[in-house]
Tab-separated table of C-alpha atoms and ligand atoms in Angstrom:
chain	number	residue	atom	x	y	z
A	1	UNK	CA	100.940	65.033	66.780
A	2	UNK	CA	104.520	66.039	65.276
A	3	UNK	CA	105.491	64.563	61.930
A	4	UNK	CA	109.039	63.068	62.775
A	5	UNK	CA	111.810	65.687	62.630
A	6	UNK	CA	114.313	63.528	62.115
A	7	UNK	CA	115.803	66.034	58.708
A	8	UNK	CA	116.571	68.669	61.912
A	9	UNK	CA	119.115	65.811	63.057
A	10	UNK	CA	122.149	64.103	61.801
A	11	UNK	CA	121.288	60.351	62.740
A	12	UNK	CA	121.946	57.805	60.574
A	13	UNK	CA	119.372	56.057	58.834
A	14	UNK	CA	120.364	52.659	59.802
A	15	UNK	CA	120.341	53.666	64.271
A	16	UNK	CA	117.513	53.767	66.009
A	17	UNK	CA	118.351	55.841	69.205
A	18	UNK	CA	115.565	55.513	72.002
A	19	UNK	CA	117.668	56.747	74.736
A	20	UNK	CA	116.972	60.633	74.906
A	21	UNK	CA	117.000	60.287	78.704
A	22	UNK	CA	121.098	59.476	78.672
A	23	UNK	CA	121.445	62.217	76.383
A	24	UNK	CA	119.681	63.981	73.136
A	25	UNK	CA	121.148	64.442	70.255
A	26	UNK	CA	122.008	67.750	69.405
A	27	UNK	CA	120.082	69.390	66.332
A	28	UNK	CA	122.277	70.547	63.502
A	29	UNK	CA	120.932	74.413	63.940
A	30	UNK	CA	122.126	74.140	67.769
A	31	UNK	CA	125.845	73.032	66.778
A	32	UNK	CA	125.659	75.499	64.549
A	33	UNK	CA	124.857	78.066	67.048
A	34	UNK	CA	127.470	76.310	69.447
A	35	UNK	CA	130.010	76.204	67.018
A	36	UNK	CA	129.036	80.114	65.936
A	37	UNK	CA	129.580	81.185	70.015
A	38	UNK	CA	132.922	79.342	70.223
A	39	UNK	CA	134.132	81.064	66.780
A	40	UNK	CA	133.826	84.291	68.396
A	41	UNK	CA	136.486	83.358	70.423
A	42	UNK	CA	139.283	83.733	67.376
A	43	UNK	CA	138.583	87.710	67.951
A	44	UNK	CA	137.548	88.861	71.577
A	45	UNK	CA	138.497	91.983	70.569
A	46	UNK	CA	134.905	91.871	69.621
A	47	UNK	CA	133.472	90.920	72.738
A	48	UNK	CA	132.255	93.813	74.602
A	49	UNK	CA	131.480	94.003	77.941
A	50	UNK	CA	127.521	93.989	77.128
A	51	UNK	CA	127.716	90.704	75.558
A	52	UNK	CA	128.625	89.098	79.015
A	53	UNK	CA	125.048	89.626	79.336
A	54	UNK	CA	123.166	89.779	76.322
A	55	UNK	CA	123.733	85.839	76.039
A	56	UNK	CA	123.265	84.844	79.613
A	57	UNK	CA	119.546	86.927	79.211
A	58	UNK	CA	118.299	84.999	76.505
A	59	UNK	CA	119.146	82.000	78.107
A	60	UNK	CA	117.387	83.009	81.470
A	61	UNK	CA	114.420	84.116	79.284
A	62	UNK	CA	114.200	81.065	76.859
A	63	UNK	CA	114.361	78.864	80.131
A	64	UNK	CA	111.887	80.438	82.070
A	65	UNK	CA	109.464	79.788	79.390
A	66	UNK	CA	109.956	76.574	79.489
A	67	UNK	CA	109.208	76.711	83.030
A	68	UNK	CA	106.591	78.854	83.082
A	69	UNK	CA	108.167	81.085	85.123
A	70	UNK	CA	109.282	85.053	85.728
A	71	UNK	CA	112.936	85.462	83.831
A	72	UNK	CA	113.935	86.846	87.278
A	73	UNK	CA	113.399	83.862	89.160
A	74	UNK	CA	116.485	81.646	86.523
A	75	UNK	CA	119.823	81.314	87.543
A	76	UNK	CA	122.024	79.246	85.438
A	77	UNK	CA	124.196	76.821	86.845
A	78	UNK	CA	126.270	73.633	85.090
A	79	UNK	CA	124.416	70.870	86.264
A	80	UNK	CA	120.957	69.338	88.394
A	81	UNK	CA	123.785	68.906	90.660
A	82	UNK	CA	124.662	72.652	91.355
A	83	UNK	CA	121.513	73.962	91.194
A	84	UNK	CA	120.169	71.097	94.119
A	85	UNK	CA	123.460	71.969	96.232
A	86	UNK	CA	122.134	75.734	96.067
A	87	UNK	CA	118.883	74.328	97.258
A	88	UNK	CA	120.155	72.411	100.361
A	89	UNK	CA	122.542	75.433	101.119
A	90	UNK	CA	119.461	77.681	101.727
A	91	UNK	CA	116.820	75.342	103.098
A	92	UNK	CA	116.293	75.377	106.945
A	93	UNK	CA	115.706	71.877	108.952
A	94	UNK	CA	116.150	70.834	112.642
A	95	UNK	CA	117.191	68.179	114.584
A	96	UNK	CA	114.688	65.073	114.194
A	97	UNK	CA	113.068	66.286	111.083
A	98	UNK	CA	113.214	64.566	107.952
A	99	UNK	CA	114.188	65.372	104.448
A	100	UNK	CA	111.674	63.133	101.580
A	101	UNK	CA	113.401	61.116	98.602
A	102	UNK	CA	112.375	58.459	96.509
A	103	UNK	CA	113.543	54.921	96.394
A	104	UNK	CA	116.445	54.814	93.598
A	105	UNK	CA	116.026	58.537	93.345
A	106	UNK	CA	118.772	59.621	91.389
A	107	UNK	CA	122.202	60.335	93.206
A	108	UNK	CA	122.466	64.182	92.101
A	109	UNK	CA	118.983	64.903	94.320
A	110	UNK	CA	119.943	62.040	97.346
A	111	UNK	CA	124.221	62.944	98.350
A	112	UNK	CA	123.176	66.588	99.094
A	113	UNK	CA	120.300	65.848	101.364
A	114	UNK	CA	121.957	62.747	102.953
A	115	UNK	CA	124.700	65.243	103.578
A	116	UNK	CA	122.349	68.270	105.034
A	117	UNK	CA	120.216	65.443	107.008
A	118	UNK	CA	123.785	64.414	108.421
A	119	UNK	CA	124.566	68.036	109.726
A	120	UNK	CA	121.209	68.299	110.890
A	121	UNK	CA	120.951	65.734	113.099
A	122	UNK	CA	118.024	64.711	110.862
A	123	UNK	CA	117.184	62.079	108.676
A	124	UNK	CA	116.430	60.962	105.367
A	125	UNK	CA	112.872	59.324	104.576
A	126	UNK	CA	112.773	57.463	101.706
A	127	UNK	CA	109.266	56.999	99.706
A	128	UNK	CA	109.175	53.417	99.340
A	129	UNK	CA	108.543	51.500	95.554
A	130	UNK	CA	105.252	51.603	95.587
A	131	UNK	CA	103.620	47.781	94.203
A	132	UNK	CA	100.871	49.379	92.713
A	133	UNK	CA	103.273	52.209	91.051
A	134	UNK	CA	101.638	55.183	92.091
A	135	UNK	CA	103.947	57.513	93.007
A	136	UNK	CA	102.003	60.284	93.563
A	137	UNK	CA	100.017	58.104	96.509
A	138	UNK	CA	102.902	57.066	97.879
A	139	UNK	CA	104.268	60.374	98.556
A	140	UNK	CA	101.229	61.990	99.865
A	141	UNK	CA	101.190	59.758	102.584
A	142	UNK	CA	104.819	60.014	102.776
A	143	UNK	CA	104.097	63.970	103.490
A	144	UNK	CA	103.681	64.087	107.990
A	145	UNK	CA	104.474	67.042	109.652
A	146	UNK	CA	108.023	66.272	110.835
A	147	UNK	CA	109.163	66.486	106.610
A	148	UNK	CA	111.056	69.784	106.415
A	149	UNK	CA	111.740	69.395	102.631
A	150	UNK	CA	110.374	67.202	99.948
A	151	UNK	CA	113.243	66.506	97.305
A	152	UNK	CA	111.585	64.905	94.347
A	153	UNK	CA	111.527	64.553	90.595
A	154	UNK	CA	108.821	64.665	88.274
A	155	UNK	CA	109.564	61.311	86.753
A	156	UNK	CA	110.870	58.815	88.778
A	157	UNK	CA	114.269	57.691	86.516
A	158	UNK	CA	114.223	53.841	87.202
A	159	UNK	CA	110.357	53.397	86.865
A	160	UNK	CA	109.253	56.047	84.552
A	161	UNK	CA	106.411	56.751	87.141
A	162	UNK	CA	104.574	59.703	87.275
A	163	UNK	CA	104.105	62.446	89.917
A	164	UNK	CA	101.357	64.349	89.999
A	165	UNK	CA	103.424	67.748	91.277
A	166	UNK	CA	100.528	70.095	91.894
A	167	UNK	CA	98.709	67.572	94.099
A	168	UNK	CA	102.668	67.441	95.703
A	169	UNK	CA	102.893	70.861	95.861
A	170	UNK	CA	99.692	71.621	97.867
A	171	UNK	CA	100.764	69.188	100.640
A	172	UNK	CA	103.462	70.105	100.964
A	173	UNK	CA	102.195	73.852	101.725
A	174	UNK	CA	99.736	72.419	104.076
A	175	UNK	CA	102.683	70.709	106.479
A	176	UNK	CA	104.951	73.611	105.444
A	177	UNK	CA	107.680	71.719	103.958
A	178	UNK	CA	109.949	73.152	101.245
A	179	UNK	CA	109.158	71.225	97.753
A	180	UNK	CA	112.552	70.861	95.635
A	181	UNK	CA	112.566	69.167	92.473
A	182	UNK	CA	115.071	67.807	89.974
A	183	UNK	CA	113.219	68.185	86.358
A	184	UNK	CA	116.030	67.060	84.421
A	185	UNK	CA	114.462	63.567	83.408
A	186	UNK	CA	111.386	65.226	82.134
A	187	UNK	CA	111.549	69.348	81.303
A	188	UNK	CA	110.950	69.600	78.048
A	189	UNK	CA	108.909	66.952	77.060
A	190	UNK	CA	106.118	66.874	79.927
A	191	UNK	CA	104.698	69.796	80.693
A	192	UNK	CA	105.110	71.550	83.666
A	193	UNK	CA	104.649	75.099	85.267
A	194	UNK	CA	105.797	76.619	88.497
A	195	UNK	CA	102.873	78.906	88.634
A	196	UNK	CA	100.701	75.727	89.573
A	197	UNK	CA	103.618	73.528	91.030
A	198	UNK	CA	105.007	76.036	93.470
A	199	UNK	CA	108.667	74.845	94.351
A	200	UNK	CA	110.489	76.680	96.180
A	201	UNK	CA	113.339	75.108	93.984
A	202	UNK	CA	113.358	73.448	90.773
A	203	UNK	CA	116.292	72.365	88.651
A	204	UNK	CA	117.063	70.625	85.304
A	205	UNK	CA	120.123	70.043	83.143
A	206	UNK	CA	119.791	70.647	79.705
A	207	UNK	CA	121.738	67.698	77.866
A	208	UNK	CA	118.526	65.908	77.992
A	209	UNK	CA	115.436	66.140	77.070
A	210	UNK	CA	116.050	70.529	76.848
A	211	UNK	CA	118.009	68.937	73.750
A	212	UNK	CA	121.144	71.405	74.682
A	213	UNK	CA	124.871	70.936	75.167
A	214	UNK	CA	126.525	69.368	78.377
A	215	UNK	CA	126.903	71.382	81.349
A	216	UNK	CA	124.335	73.967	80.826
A	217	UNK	CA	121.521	73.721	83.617
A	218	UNK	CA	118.529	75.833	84.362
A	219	UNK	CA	117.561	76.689	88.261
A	220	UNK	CA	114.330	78.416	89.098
A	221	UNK	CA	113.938	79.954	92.483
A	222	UNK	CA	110.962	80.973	94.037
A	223	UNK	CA	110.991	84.981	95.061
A	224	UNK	CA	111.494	84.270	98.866
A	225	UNK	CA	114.294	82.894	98.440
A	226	UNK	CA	116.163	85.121	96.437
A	227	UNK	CA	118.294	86.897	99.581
A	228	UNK	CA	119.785	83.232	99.795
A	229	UNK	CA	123.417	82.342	99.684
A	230	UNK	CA	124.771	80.991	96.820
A	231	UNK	CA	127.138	78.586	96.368
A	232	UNK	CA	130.024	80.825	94.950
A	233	UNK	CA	130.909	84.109	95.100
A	234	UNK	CA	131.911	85.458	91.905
A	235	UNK	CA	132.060	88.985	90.197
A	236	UNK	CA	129.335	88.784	87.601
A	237	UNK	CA	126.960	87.997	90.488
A	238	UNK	CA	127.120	91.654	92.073
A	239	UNK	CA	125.074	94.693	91.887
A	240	UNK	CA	128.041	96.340	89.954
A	241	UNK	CA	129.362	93.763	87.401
A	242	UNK	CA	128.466	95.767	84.184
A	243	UNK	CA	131.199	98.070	84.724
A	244	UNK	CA	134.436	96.557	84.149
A	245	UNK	CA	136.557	99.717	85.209
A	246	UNK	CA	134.813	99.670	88.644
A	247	UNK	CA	134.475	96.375	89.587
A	248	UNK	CA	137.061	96.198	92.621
A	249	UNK	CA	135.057	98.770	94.202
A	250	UNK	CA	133.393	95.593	95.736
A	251	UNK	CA	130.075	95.529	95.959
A	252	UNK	CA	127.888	94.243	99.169
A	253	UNK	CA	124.757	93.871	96.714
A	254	UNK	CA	124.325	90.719	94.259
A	255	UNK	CA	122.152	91.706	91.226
A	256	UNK	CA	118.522	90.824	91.054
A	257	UNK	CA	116.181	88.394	91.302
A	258	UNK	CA	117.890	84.751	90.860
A	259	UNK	CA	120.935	86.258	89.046
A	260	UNK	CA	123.388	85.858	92.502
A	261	UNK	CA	122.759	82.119	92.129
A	262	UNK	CA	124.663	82.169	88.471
A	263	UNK	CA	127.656	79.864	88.383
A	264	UNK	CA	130.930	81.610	87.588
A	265	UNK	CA	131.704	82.198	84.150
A	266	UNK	CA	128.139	81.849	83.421
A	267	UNK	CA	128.400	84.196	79.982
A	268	UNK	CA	129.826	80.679	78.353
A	269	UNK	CA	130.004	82.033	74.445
A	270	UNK	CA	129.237	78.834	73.073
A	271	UNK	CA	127.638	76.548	75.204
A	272	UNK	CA	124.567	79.150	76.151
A	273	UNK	CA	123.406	79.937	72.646
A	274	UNK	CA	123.250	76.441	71.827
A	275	UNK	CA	121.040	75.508	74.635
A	276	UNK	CA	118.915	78.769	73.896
A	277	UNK	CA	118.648	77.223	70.104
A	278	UNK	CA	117.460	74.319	71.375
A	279	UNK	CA	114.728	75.262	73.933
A	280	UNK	CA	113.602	77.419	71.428
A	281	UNK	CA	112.756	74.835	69.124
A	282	UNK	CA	111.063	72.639	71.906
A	283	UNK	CA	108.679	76.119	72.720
A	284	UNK	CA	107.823	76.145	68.889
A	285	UNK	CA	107.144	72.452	68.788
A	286	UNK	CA	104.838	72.710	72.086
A	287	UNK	CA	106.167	70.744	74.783
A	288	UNK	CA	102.457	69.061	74.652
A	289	UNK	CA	102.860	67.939	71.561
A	290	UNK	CA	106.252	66.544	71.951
A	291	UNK	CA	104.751	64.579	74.733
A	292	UNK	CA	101.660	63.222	72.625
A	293	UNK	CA	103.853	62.663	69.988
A	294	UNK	CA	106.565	60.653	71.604
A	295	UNK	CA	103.746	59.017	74.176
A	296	UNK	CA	101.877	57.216	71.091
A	297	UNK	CA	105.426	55.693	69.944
A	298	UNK	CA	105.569	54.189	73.682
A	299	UNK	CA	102.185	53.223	74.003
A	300	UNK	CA	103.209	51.291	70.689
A	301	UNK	CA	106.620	49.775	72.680
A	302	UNK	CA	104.703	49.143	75.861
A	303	UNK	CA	101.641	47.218	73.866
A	304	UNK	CA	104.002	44.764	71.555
A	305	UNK	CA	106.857	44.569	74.196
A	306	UNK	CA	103.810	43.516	76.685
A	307	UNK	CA	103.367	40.679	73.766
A	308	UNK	CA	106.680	39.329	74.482
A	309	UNK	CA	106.311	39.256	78.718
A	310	UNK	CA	107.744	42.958	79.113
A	311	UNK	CA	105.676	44.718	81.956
A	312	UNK	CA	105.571	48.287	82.225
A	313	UNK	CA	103.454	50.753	84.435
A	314	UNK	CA	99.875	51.632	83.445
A	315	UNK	CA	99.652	53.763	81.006
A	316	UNK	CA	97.905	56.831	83.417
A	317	UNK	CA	100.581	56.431	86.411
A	318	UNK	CA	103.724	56.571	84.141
A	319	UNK	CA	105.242	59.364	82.253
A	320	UNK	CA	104.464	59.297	78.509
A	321	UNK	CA	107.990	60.155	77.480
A	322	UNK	CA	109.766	57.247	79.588
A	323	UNK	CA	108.961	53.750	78.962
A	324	UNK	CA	110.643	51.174	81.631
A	325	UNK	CA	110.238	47.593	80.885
A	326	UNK	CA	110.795	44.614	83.195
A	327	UNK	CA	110.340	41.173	82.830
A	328	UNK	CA	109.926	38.080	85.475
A	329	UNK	CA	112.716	36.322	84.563
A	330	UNK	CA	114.778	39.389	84.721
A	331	UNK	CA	116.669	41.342	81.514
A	332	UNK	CA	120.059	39.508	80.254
A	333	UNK	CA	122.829	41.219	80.973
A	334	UNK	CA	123.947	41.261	77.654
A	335	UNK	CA	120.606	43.316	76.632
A	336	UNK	CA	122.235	46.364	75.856
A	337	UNK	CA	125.592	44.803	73.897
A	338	UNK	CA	122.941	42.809	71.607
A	339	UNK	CA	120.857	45.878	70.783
A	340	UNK	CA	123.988	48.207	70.359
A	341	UNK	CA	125.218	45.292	67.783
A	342	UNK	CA	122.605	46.219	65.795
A	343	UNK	CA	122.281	49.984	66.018
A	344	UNK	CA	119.634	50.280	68.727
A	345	UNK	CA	119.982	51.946	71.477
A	346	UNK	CA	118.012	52.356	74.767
A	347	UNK	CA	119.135	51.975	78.584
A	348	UNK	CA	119.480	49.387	81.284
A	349	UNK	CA	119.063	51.128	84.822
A	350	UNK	CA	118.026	48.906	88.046
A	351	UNK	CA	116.694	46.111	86.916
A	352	UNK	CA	114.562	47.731	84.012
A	353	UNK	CA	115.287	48.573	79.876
A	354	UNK	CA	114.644	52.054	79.347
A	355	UNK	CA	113.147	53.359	76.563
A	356	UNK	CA	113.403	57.148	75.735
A	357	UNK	CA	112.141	58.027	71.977
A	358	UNK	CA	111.756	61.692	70.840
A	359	UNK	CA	110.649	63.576	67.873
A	360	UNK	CA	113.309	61.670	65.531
A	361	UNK	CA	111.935	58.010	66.325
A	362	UNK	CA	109.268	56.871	63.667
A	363	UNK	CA	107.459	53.727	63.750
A	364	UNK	CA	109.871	52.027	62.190
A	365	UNK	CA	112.428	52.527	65.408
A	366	UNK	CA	109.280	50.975	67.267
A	367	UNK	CA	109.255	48.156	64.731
A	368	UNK	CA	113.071	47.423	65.160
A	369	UNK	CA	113.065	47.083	68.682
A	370	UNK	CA	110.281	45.210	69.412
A	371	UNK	CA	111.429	42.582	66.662
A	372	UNK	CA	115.080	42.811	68.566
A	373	UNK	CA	113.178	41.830	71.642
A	374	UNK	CA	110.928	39.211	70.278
A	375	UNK	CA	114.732	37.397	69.585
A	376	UNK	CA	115.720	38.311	72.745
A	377	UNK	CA	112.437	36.565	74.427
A	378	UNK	CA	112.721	33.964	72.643
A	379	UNK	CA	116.348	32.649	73.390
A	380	UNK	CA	115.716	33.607	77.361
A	381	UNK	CA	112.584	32.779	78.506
B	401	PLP	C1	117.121	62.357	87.325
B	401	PLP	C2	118.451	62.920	86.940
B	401	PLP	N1	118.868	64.054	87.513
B	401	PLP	C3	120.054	64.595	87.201
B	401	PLP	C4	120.893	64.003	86.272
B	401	PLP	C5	122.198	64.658	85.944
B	401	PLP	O1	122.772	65.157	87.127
B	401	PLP	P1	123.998	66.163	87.101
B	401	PLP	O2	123.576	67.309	86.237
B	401	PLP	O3	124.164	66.528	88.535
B	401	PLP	O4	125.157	65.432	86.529
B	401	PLP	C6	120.496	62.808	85.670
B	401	PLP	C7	121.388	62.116	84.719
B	401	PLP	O5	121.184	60.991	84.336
B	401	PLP	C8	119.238	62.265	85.999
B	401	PLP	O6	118.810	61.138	85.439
């Protein structure tokens, strides 16, 4: 377990923030590596060609640790968007197979298979809510032969359900369909490797819980599919970006590994070593212990919310990060206003409050919420 870190952050002591799955705060050593990348700005006379690289190396390093992955195998791209359109661009399917989603999977991993199903003449199957919320059983019997591509998340964002990703993983080798994930509700604070998972594709944005800036993403692709397309040409991309004098000699090679999937402009100055400050601090931490430590402040939410007619999933079929309550009688509209009038903050998505806590919450953020609620219950039930 992690003693809170809330010193590392600049939240007031009078908010309790429990909504790290909208977006994390940013610790005050990654703004000041942010704001230390945009300052170099005031003299590029400074920035030398090498340092077009340099950066965007650390970042593909720091983020295949995180993923457990060869540095080779990261591109960097701007969002979970991006790095999924890359993804559909490459995968094959024909007519009358089928493309696997969840129910209420988030838009970013849905539009660009709807749209490749569409072209396709194939469809979309979508895994339905399963009543007893295992995930993980619902999509292995999802998984028949005519599924071309599973497109799924770890965490499912509306239910905070677990999937169990190597289980995933292995059926989907068995049928022979191509496993794409979106990790952005849960890299970082569950732990997960691609060694044992085996996507062919796997993205997440950072603003979450990787605890970087906006518009920094991380995309791994597996090694057979690194003579894909990507989804923009660009210069920096090519076999022969390093030299500046040479580079309209164009080049019919991209560099290696994962690098020709790199969004354009990907050497961003300020944005990268921010997001490199920040996973670096997750690795020390331990991305297990994150998820211990944030799990037993849920497991706290999810026992006195349960008090006060909140139901959540069992404990072993959700993910210990992400807490989603429901209630019978449904969750007032004006949840979020109330809460937000007194400095707490969490989520309403579907029909579910969504609790996200991190290594800044104490007890006390527990405490303050649940007693918020107990009013809450009180006036509506
Ligand atoms: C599951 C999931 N994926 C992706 C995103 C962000 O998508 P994008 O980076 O395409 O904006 C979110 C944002 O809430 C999300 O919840």
């Amino acid at each position: 377990m992690l003693p809170c870190q809330r010193h590392l952050f600049e939240i007031p002591d009078d908010v309790t923030y429990l909504n790290c799955a909208y977006m994390s705060p940013l610790m005050k050593q990654v703004v000041e590596a942010g704001n230390a990348g945009l300052a170099r700005k005031l003299r590029p006379w400074e920035l030398t060609p090498p340092q077009f690289f340099t950066g965007a190396e650390e970042f593909r390093e720091t983020g295949a640790k995180m993923l457990d992955a060869d540095a080779g195998c990261a591109a960097i791209v701007p969002s979970a968007s991006f790095g999924l359109g890359t993804a559909a661009r490459n995968l094959p399917i024909r007519k009358h197979q089928s493309i696997l989603v969840l129910d209420e999977q988030f838009p970013s991993n849905y539009y660009p298979w709807q749209r490749l199903a569409e072209e396709n003449d194939a469809s979309l199957k979508v895994v339905p809510w399963p009543e007893d919320h295992d995930w993980t059983a619902a999509v292995l019997a999802a998984l028949t032969p005519e599924v071309a591509i599973a497109a799924l998340p770890n965490v499912q964002w509306t239910s905070g359900g677990l999937l169990d990703l190597v289980r995933i993983g292995q059926a989907c080798r068995q049928i022979g369909a191509a496993l794409v994930l979106d990790l952005t509700q849960s890299l970082g604070a569950l732990p997960f490797s691609v060694r044992e998972v085996q996507p062919d594709f796997a993205v997440a944005a950072n603003y979450k819980w990787l605890m970087g800036p906006y518009t920094t993403g991380l995309l791994y692709v597996a090694p057979k599919w690194h003579r894909g397309i990507p989804l923009e040409e660009n210069w920096i991309q090519r076999a022969n970006a390093s030299d500046f004098t040479t580079l309209i000699l164009y080049s019919p090679d991209y560099d290696e590994g994962a690098r020709r999937f790199d969004m354009g402009e990907r050497s961003n100055f300020a944005l990268l070593p921010a997001a490199v400050r920040a996973m670096r601090q997750l690795l020390d931490w331990k991305v297990s212990e994150i998820s211990a430590t944030v799990g037993v402040l849920n497991r706290q939410l999810a026992e006195g919310a349960a008090e006060l007619g909140f139901s959540s999933p069992p404990e072993s079929l959700r993910a210990p990060h992400y807490l989603c309550l429901r209630r019978k009688v449904g969750i007032p509209r004006e949840l979020m206003d109330l809460l937000a009038s007194e400095k707490i903050y969490v989520s309403v998505r579907g029909s579910a409050v969504r609790v996200t806590p991190h290594v800044y919450n104490s007890e006390a953020d527990v405490d303050r919420l649940i007693a918020c609620l107990r009013g809450v219950a009180l006036q509506t039930s």
